[in-house]
Coordinates of C-alpha atoms in Angstrom, one line a residue:
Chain A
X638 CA 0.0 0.0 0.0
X639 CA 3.0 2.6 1.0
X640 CA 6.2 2.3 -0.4
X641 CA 8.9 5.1 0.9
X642 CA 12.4 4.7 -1.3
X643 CA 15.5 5.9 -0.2
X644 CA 13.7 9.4 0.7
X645 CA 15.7 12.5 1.7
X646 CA 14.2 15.4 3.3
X647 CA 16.0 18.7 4.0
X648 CA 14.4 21.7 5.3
X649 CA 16.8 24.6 6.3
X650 CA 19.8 23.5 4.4
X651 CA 19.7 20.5 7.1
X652 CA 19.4 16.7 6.5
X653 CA 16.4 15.4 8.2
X654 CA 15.8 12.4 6.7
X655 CA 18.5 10.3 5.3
X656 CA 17.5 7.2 2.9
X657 CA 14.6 6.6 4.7
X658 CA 12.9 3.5 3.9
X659 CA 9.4 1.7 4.7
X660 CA 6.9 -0.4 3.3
X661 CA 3.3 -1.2 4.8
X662 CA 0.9 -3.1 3.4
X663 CA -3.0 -2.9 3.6
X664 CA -4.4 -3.7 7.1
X665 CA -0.7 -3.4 8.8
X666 CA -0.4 -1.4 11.7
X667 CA 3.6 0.3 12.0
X668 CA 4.7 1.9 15.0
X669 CA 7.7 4.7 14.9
X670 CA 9.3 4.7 18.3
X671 CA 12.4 7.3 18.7
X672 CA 14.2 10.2 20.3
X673 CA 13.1 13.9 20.3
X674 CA 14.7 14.9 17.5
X675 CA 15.5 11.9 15.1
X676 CA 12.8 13.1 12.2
X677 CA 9.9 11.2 13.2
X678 CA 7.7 14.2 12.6
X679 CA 8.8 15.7 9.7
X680 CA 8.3 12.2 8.2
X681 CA 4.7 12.3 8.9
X682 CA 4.8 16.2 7.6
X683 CA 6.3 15.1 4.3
X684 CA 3.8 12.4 3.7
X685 CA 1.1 14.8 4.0
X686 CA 2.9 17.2 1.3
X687 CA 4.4 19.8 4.0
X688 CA 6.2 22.4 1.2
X689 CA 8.3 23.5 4.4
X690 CA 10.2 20.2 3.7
X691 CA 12.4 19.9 0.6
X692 CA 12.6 16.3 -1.0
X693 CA 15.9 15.8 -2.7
X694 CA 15.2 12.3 -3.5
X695 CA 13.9 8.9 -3.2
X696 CA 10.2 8.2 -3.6
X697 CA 7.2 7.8 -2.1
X698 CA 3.8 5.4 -3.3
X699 CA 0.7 5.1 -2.5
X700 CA -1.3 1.9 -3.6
X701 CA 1.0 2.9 -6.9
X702 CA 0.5 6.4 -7.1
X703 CA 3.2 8.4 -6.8
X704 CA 2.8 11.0 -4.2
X705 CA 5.4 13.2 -4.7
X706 CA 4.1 15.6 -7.2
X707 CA 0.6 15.6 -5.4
X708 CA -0.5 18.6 -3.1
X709 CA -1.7 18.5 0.8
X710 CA -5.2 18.4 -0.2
X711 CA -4.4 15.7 -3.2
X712 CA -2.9 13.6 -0.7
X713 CA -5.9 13.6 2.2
X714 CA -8.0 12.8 -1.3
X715 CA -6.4 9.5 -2.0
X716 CA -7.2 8.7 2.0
X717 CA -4.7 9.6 3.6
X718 CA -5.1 10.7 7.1
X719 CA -2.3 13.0 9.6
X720 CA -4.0 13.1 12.9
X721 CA -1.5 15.5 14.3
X722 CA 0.9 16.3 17.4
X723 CA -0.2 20.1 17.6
X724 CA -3.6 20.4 15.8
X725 CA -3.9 24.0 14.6
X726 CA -6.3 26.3 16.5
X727 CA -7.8 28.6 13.6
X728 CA -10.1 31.8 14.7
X729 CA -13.3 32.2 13.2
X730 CA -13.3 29.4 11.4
X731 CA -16.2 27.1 12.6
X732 CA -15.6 23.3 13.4
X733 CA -18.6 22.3 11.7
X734 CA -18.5 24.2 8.9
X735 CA -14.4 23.0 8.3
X736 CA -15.6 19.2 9.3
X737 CA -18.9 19.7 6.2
X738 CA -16.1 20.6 3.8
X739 CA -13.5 18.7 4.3
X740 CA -16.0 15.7 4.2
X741 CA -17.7 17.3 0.7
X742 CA -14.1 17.8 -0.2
X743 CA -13.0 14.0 0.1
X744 CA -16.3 12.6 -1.3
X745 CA -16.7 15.1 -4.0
X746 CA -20.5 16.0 -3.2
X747 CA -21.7 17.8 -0.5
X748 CA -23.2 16.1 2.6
X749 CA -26.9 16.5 3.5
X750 CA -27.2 18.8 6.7
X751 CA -28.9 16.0 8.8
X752 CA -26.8 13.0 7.8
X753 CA -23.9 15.5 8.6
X754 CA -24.9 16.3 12.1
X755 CA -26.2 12.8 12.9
X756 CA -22.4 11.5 12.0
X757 CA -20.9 14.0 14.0
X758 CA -23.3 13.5 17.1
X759 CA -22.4 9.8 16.6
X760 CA -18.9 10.5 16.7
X761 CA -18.6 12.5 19.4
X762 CA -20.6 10.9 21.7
X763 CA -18.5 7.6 20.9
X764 CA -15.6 9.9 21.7
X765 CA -17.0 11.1 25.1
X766 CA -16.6 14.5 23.5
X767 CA -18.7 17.8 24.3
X768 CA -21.1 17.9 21.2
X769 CA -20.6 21.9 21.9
X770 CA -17.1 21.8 20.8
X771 CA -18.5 20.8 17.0
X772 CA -20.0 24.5 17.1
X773 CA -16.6 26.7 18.2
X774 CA -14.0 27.6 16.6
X775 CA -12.1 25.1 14.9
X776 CA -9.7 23.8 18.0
X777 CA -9.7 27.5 19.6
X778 CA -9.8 27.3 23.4
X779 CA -9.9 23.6 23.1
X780 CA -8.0 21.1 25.6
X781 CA -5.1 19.3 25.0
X782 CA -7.4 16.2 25.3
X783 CA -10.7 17.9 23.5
X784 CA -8.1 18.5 20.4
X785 CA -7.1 14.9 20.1
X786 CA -10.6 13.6 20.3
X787 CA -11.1 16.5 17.5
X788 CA -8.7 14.4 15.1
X789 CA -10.4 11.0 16.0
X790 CA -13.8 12.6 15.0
X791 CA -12.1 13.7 11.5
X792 CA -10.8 10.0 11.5
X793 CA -14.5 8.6 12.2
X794 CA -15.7 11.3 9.3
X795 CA -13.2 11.4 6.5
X796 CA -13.2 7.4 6.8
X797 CA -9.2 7.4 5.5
X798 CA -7.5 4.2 4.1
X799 CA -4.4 5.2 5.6
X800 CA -3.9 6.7 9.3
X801 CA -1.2 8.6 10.7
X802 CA -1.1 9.4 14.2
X803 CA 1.9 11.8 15.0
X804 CA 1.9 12.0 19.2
X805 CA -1.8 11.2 19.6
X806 CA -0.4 10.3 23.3
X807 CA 0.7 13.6 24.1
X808 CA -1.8 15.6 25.6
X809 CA -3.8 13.2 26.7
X810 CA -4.2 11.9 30.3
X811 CA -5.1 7.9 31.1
X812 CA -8.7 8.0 30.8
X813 CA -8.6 10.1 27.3
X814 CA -6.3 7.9 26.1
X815 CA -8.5 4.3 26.6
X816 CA -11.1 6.3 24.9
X817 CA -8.9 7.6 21.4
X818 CA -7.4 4.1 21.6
X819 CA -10.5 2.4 21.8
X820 CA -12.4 4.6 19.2
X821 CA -8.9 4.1 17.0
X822 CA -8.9 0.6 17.6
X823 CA -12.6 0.2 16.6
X824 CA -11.9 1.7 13.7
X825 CA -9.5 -0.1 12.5
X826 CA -11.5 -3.4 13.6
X827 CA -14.5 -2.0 11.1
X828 CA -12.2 -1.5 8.5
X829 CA -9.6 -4.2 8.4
X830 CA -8.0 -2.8 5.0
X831 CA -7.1 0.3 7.0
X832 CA -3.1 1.0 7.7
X833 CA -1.9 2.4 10.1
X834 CA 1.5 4.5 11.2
X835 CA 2.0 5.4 14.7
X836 CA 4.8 8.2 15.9
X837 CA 5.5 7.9 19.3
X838 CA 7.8 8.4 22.2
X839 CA 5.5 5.9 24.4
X840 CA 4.4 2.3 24.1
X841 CA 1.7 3.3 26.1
X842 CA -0.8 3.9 23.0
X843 CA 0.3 0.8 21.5
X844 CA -1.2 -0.9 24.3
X845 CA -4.7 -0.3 22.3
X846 CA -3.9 -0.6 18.6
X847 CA -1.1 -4.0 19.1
X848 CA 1.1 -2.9 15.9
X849 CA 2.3 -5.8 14.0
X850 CA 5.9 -4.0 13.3
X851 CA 7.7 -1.4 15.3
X852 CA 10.8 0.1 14.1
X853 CA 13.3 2.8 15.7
X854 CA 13.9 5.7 14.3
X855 CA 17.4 7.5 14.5
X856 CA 19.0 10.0 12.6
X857 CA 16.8 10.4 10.0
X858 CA 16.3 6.6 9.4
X859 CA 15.1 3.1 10.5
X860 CA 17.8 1.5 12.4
X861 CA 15.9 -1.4 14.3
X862 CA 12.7 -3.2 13.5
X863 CA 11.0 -5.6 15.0
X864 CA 7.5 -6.7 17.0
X865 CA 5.9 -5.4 19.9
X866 CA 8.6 -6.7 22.1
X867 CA 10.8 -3.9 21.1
X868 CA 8.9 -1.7 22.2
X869 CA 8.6 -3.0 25.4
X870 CA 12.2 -3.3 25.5
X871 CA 12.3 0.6 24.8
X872 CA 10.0 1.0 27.5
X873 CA 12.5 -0.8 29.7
X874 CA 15.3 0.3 28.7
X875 CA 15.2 3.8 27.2
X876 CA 16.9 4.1 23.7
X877 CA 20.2 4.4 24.8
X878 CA 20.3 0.9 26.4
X879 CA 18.3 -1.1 24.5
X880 CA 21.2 -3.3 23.2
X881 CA 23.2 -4.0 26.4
X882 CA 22.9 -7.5 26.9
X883 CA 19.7 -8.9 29.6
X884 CA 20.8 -10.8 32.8
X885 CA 18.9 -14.1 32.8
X886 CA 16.4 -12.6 35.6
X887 CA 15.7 -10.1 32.6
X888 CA 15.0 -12.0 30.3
X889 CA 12.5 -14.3 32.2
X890 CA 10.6 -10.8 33.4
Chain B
X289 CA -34.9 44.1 13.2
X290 CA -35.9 47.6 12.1
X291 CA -34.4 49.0 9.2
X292 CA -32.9 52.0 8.1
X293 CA -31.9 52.5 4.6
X294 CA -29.7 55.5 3.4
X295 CA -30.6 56.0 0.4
X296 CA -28.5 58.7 -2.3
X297 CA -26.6 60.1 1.2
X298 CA -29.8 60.7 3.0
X299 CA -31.8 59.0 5.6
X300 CA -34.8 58.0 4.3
X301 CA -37.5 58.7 7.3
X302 CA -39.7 55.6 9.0
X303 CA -42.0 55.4 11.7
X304 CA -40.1 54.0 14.8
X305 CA -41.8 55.3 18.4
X306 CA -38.0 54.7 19.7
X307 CA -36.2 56.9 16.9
X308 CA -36.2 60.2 16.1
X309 CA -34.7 61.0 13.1
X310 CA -33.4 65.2 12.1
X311 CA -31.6 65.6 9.2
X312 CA -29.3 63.1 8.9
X313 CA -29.0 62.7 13.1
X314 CA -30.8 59.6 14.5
X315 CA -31.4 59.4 18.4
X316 CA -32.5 56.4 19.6
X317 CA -34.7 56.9 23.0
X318 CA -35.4 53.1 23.5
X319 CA -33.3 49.5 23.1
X320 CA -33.4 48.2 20.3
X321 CA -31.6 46.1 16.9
X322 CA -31.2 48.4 14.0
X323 CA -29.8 47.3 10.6
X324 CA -28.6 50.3 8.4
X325 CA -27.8 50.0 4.6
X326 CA -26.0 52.4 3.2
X327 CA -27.5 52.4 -0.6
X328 CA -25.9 54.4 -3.6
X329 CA -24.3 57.0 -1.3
X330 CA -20.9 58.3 -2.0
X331 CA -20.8 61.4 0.9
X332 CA -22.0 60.9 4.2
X333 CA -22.9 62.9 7.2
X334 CA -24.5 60.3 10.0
X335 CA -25.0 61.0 13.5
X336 CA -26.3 58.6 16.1
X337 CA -27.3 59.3 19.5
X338 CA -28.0 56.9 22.5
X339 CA -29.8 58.9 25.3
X340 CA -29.1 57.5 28.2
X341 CA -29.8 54.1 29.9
X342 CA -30.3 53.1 26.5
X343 CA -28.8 49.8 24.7
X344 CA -28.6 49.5 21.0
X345 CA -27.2 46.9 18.5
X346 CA -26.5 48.4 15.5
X347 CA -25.9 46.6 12.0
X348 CA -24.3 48.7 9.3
X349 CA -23.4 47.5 5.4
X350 CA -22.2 49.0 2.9
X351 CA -21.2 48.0 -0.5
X352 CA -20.4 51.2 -2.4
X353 CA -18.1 52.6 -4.9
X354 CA -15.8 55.8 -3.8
X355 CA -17.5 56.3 -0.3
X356 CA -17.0 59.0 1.9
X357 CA -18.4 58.5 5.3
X358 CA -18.0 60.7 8.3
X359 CA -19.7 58.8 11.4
X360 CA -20.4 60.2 14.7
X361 CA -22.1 57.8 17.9
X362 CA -22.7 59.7 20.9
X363 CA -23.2 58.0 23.9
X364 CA -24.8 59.3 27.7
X365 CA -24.8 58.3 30.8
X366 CA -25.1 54.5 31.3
X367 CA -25.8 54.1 27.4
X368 CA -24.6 51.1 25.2
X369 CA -23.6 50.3 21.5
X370 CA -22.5 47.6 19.7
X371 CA -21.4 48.3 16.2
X372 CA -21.6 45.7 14.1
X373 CA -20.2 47.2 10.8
X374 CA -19.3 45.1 7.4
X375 CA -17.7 47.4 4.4
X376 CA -17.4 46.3 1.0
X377 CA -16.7 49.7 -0.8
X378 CA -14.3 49.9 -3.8
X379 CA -12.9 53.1 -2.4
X380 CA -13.7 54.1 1.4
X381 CA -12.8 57.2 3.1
X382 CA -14.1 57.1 6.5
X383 CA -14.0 59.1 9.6
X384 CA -15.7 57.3 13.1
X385 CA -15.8 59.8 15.9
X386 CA -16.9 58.2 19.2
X387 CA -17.8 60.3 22.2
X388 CA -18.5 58.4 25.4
X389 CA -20.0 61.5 27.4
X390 CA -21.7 59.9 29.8
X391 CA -20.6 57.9 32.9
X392 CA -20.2 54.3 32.5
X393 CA -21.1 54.4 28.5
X394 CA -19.9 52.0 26.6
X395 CA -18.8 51.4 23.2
X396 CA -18.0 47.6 21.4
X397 CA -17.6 47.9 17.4
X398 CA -16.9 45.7 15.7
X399 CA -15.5 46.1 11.8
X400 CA -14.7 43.9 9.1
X401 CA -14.3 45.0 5.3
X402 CA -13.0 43.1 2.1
X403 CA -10.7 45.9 0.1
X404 CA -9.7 45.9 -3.3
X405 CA -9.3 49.3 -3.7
X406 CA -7.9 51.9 -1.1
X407 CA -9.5 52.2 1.8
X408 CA -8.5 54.9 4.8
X409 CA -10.1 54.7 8.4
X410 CA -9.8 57.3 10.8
X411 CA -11.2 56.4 14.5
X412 CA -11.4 58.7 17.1
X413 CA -12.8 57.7 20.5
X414 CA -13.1 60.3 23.2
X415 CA -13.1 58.6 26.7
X416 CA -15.2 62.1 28.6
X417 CA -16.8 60.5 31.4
X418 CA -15.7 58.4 34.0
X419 CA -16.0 54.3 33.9
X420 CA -16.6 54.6 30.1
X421 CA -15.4 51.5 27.9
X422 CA -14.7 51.5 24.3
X423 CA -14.0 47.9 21.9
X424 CA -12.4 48.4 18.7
X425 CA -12.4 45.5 16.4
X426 CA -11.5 45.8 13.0
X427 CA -10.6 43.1 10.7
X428 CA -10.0 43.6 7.1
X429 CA -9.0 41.2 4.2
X430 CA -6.3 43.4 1.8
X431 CA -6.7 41.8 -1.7
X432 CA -3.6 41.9 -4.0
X433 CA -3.0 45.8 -4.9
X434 CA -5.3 47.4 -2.4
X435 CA -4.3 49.5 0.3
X436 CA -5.9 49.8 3.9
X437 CA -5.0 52.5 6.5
X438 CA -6.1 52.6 10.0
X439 CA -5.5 55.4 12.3
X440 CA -7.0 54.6 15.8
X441 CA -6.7 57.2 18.1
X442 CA -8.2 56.6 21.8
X443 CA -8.2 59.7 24.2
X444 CA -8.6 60.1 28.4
X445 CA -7.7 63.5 29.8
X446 CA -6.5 63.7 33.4
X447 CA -9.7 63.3 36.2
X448 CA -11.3 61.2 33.8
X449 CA -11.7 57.6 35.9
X450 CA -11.5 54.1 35.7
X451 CA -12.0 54.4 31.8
X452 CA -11.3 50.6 29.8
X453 CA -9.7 51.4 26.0
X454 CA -9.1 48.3 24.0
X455 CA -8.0 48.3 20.0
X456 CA -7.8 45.5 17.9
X457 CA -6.9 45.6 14.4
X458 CA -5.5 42.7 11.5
X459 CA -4.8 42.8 8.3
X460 CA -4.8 40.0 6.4
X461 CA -3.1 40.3 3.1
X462 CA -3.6 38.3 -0.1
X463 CA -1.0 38.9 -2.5
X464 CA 1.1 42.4 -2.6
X465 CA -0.7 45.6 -0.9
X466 CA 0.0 48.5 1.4
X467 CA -1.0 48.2 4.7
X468 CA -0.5 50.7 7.9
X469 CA -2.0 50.1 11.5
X470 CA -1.5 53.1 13.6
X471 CA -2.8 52.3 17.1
X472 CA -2.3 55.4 19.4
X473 CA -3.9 55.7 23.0
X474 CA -3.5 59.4 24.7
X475 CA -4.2 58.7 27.5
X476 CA -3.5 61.3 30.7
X477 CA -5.0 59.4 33.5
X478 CA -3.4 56.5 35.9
X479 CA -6.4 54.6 36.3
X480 CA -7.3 53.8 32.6
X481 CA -7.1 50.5 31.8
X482 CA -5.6 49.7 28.0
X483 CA -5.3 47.2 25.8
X484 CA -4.3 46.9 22.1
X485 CA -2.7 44.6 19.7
X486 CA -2.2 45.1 15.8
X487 CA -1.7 42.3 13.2
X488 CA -0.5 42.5 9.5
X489 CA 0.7 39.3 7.7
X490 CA -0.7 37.3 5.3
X491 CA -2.9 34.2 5.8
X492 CA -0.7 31.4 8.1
X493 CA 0.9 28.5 6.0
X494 CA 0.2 26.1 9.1
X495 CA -3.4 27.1 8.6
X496 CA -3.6 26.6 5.3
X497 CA -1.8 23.0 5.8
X498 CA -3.8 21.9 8.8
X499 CA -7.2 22.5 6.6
X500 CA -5.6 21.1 3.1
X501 CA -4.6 17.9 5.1
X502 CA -8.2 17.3 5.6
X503 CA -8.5 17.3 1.9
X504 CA -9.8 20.6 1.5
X505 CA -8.4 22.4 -1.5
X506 CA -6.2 25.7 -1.4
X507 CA -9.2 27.7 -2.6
X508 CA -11.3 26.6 -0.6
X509 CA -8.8 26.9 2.6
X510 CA -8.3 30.2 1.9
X511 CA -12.2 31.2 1.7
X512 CA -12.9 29.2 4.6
X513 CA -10.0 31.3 6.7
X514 CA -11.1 34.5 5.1
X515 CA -15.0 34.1 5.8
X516 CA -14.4 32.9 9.2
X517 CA -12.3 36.0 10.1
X518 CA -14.6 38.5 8.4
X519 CA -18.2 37.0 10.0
X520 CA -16.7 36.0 13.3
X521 CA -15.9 39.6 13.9
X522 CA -19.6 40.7 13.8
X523 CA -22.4 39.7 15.0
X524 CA -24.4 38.8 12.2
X525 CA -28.3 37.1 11.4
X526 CA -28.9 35.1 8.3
X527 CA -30.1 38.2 6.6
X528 CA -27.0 40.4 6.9
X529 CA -24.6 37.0 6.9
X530 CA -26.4 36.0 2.7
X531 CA -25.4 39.9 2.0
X532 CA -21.6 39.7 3.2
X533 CA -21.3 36.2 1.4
X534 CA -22.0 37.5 -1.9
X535 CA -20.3 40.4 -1.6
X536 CA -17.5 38.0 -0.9
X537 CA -18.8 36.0 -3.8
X538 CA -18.4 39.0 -6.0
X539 CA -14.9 40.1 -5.1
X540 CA -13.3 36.3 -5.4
X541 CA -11.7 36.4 -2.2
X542 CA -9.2 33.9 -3.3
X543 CA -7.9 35.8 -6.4

């Protein structure tokens, strides 16, 4: 489903992702586990079409398009999804009325006024969410948690075919996080053909979607992969020790 | 909502018990919405006058070509406005005076215009009672080649107490224009309390990604950002909110 070649990334006349490669096929869930720093964000940035990032080469496919000459919007229209670490508060601008056309926008016809506010009471009440917040300003004055729960909503409207959540963990305390997990997890669950790319610092969320690959990230590239055990081993160990050898009494824990 | 149209620069009279209208001087004696349309006027004399105890909401529109205005709100003792104010001239010369005579009157106006042309605003508010309060708002959407200049001036003398001055202009440009925010508060008195902020820059590329990612395209991201800042700003009913959309409409925001 998504092929990324030998990509480089620059922004500011610095190298921020250096042959960066991954695959994921349809239905996978990946997991990006890595220091601050290490590119992990822009990554999900120049998926999405950021023009702050400058690609000086590789490639980048999605279900065989190539996405490199496509725009933001182009991108989100072939179903691809950035839930993301700092969701952007925009004055004046309505929630609803940015939620009815993005969703027009993906599907290409405009939704009916009723089916649109049915979906979005459905959502947020799934989401434990204040049904107020789909009246304010898109994200202004919202929580930390209320913002996340905002991206999950877009998630359960947009219906994407490929997810990525940059940091959904941060922000959110325990309880908000069992319910984006679970909402995420359902999801994915309804639509098994779904893929999805998690960026994390925390194993925490992984808990609720149980990724089938994890890979670190370091220096602008993948420089360990493996299953949800290495992520537990991060958890354990930090990224700086991961590799020193386990003591027996390790090992069995 | 009553309705007052100015028609060819002149008020043209109606039957309100609450509104006495002289000349082209309206005094309101009662609370009350109002929604004034400025119709085919290109020089304008307009006085309004809140007795006192009195709270209006006023709606004013304009979509006129080469429009000189020269605006004058008087408020008494205890008295209220809020200005709700959308301009879509080609050419606006405009001069707001604002005298807050009365103790504890209070001013909120809010502005919001789409330019394509040159556009100059000159806003005087005179803080001459104590406890008076005064909320400028403008927001204005600078299209490529326009030009927009604001001159705010807010004014307390010395003896005059506890008075609350807030400005708030932005500019948001769309292209190449020639913008100028001057934001000055005279202000002679310790106990004022003053607030202002004043934003030029063009329409945020984090924006514009955020609302793109979701699919939306650049044309429509741009309308979006631009209608949202121009209708938030003003209080507005589905009437007045249809009128501002096609002027909007008209003037291609996005080109």
């Amino acid at each position: 489903m998504l092929v990324i070649k030998n990509l480089n990334v620059t922004a500011n006349n610095k190298k921020i992702l250096n042959d960066f490669n991954l695959t994921i096929n349809d239905g996978e869930i990946h997991a990006i586990m890595g220091p601050n720093g290490v590119g992990k964000s822009t990554l999900s940035r120049v998926m999405m079409g950021d023009a702050n990032y400058e690609i000086t080469s590789g490639e980048m496919y999605f279900n065989n398009d190539n996405l490199l000459p496509l725009s933001t919007d182009e991108r989100a229209k072939k179903g691809i999804f950035l839930a993301m670490q700092y969701p952007m508060e925009i004055e004046g601008v309505s929630n609803q009325d940015f939620l009815r056309t993005a969703i027009s926008s993906i599907n290409n016809k405009r939704i009916g006024l009723y089916d649109f506010i049915l979906k979005c009471e459905k959502g947020a009440e799934e989401l434990s969410m204040n049904k107020e917040l789909i009246h304010r300003n898109l994200n202004v004055g919202f929580s930390g948690g209320e913002k996340k729960k905002n991206e999950v909503l877009q998630i359960k409207l947009l219906m994407p075919k490929f997810i990525i959540l940059d940091e959904l963990d941060s922000g959110l305390d325990v309880d908000n996080l069992k319910i984006v997990g679970e909402n995420i997890k359902k999801y994915k669950d309804d639509n098994k053909n779904t893929s999805i790319l998690i960026i994390t610092h925390h194993p925490k969320i992984l808990e609720y979607l149980n990724p089938d690959y994890v890979h670190i990230m370091e220096n602008g590239k993948i420089t360990k992969s493996g299953d949800y055990n290495l992520a537990i081993e991060i958890e354990k160990f930090g990224y700086v020790n991961r590799d020193k050898d386990l003591t027996e009494e390790e090992k069995y824990e | 909502m009553n309705k007052i149209n100015v028609v060819n620069n002149m008020i043209i009279p109606f039957i309100d018990n609450n509104v006495i209208i002289n000349g082209n001087s309206v005094d309101f004696l009662g609370n009350g919405d109002y929604f004034i349309e400025y119709i085919e006027c290109d020089n304008v004399e307009i006085e309004f006058n809140i007795k006192s105890n009195v709270c209006i909401q006023l709606f004013e529109f304009s979509g006129n070509k080469d429009l000189s205005i020269n605006v004058k709100y008087s408020l008494n003792d205890n008295s209220s406005i809020i200005v709700n104010k959308f301009y879509g001239n080609r050419n606006t010369d405009e001069t707001v005076n604002i005298y807050l005579k009365g103790s504890k009157a209070n001013i909120k106006y809010n502005f919001s215009s789409i330019s394509s042309n040159a556009d100059n605003y000159l806003i005087n508010i005179y803080h001459l009672d104590n406890r008076t309060k005064s909320d400028i708002f403008n927001r204005t959407v600078a299209k490529e080649g326009s030009s927009n200049f604001f001159d705010i001036n807010s004014y307390v003398e010395n003896g005059i107490y506890d008075c609350y001055l807030n400005q708030s202009t932005k500019i948001a440009t769309l292209g190449e224009s020639n913008n100028r925010i001057n934001p000055n508060m005279f202000i002679s008195e310790n106990s004022t309390t003053a607030i202002h902020s004043s934003v030029i820059g063009s329409i945020s590329g984090d924006d514009l990604f955020y609302l793109m990612s979701r699919g939306i395209t650049y044309d429509d991201a741009i309308n979006l950002i631009i209608k949202g800042m121009l209708l938030s700003n003003i209080n507005n009913n589905m009437e007045i909110r249809e009128k501002i959309l096609k002027i909007l409409e008209n003037r291609e925001v996005n080109r």
